[in-house]
Amino acid sequence: MNRLANLGFVEWQKITFVDSNEEITYQAPILTQKGYDQVNSGKYMNQQKD
C-alpha cells in the first residue's frame, strides 16, 4: 500500500469515530484521482518492485 501511496495512486486519510464512549482513530487508504483513473482505465499496472 505504501508503494501505491508513493506513486500517487492512494493517500492516507485519518478516520475518527466514537464507539461505546471510546474514540477510535485509524488511517485508511483512499484512492486519489490518479488511482481512480487507473482503475477505470482497466489497464494492468506493472507490479515490479521499485
PDB file of C-alpha atoms in Angstrom:
ATOM      1  CA  MET A   1       0.000   0.000   0.000  1.00  0.00           C
ATOM      2  CA  ASN A   2       2.886   2.342   0.714  1.00  0.00           C
ATOM      3  CA  ARG A   3       4.151   1.813  -2.836  1.00  0.00           C
ATOM      4  CA  LEU A   4       0.778   2.898  -4.229  1.00  0.00           C
ATOM      5  CA  ALA A   5       0.886   5.956  -1.974  1.00  0.00           C
ATOM      6  CA  ASN A   6       4.431   6.760  -3.130  1.00  0.00           C
ATOM      7  CA  LEU A   7       3.249   6.517  -6.744  1.00  0.00           C
ATOM      8  CA  GLY A   8       0.301   8.841  -6.050  1.00  0.00           C
ATOM      9  CA  PHE A   9      -2.495   6.298  -6.523  1.00  0.00           C
ATOM     10  CA  VAL A  10      -3.713   6.405  -2.906  1.00  0.00           C
ATOM     11  CA  GLU A  11      -3.405   8.741   0.042  1.00  0.00           C
ATOM     12  CA  TRP A  12      -3.879   8.080   3.735  1.00  0.00           C
ATOM     13  CA  GLN A  13      -6.902   9.620   5.448  1.00  0.00           C
ATOM     14  CA  LYS A  14      -7.330   9.727   9.211  1.00  0.00           C
ATOM     15  CA  ILE A  15     -10.737   8.386  10.290  1.00  0.00           C
ATOM     16  CA  THR A  16     -12.055   9.038  13.806  1.00  0.00           C
ATOM     17  CA  PHE A  17     -15.308   7.883  15.384  1.00  0.00           C
ATOM     18  CA  VAL A  18     -16.734   7.198  18.838  1.00  0.00           C
ATOM     19  CA  ASP A  19     -17.740   3.661  19.816  1.00  0.00           C
ATOM     20  CA  SER A  20     -19.096   2.936  23.302  1.00  0.00           C
ATOM     21  CA  ASN A  21     -17.719   6.246  24.606  1.00  0.00           C
ATOM     22  CA  GLU A  22     -14.249   5.443  23.269  1.00  0.00           C
ATOM     23  CA  GLU A  23     -12.683   7.460  20.461  1.00  0.00           C
ATOM     24  CA  ILE A  24     -11.239   5.237  17.722  1.00  0.00           C
ATOM     25  CA  THR A  25      -8.773   6.648  15.186  1.00  0.00           C
ATOM     26  CA  TYR A  26      -7.164   4.839  12.267  1.00  0.00           C
ATOM     27  CA  GLN A  27      -5.721   5.617   8.860  1.00  0.00           C
ATOM     28  CA  ALA A  28      -7.386   4.297   5.728  1.00  0.00           C
ATOM     29  CA  PRO A  29      -6.109   4.311   2.141  1.00  0.00           C
ATOM     30  CA  ILE A  30      -8.252   6.452  -0.168  1.00  0.00           C
ATOM     31  CA  LEU A  31      -7.967   6.475  -3.968  1.00  0.00           C
ATOM     32  CA  THR A  32      -6.642   9.705  -5.426  1.00  0.00           C
ATOM     33  CA  GLN A  33      -7.905  10.958  -8.786  1.00  0.00           C
ATOM     34  CA  LYS A  34      -4.851   9.304 -10.364  1.00  0.00           C
ATOM     35  CA  GLY A  35      -5.773   5.991  -8.695  1.00  0.00           C
ATOM     36  CA  TYR A  36      -9.410   6.321  -9.706  1.00  0.00           C
ATOM     37  CA  ASP A  37      -8.400   6.983 -13.317  1.00  0.00           C
ATOM     38  CA  GLN A  38      -6.082   3.942 -13.285  1.00  0.00           C
ATOM     39  CA  VAL A  39      -8.850   1.645 -12.016  1.00  0.00           C
ATOM     40  CA  ASN A  40     -11.334   2.984 -14.565  1.00  0.00           C
ATOM     41  CA  SER A  41      -8.845   2.589 -17.423  1.00  0.00           C
ATOM     42  CA  GLY A  42      -8.864  -1.194 -16.949  1.00  0.00           C
ATOM     43  CA  LYS A  43      -5.146  -1.237 -17.715  1.00  0.00           C
ATOM     44  CA  TYR A  44      -2.878  -3.645 -15.869  1.00  0.00           C
ATOM     45  CA  MET A  45      -0.397  -1.982 -13.561  1.00  0.00           C
ATOM     46  CA  ASN A  46       3.106  -3.489 -13.574  1.00  0.00           C
ATOM     47  CA  GLN A  47       3.786  -4.994 -10.148  1.00  0.00           C
ATOM     48  CA  GLN A  48       7.566  -4.767 -10.225  1.00  0.00           C
ATOM     49  CA  LYS A  49       9.097  -3.508  -7.007  1.00  0.00           C
ATOM     50  CA  ASP A  50      10.773  -0.124  -7.107  1.00  0.00           C
TER      51      ASP A  50
END
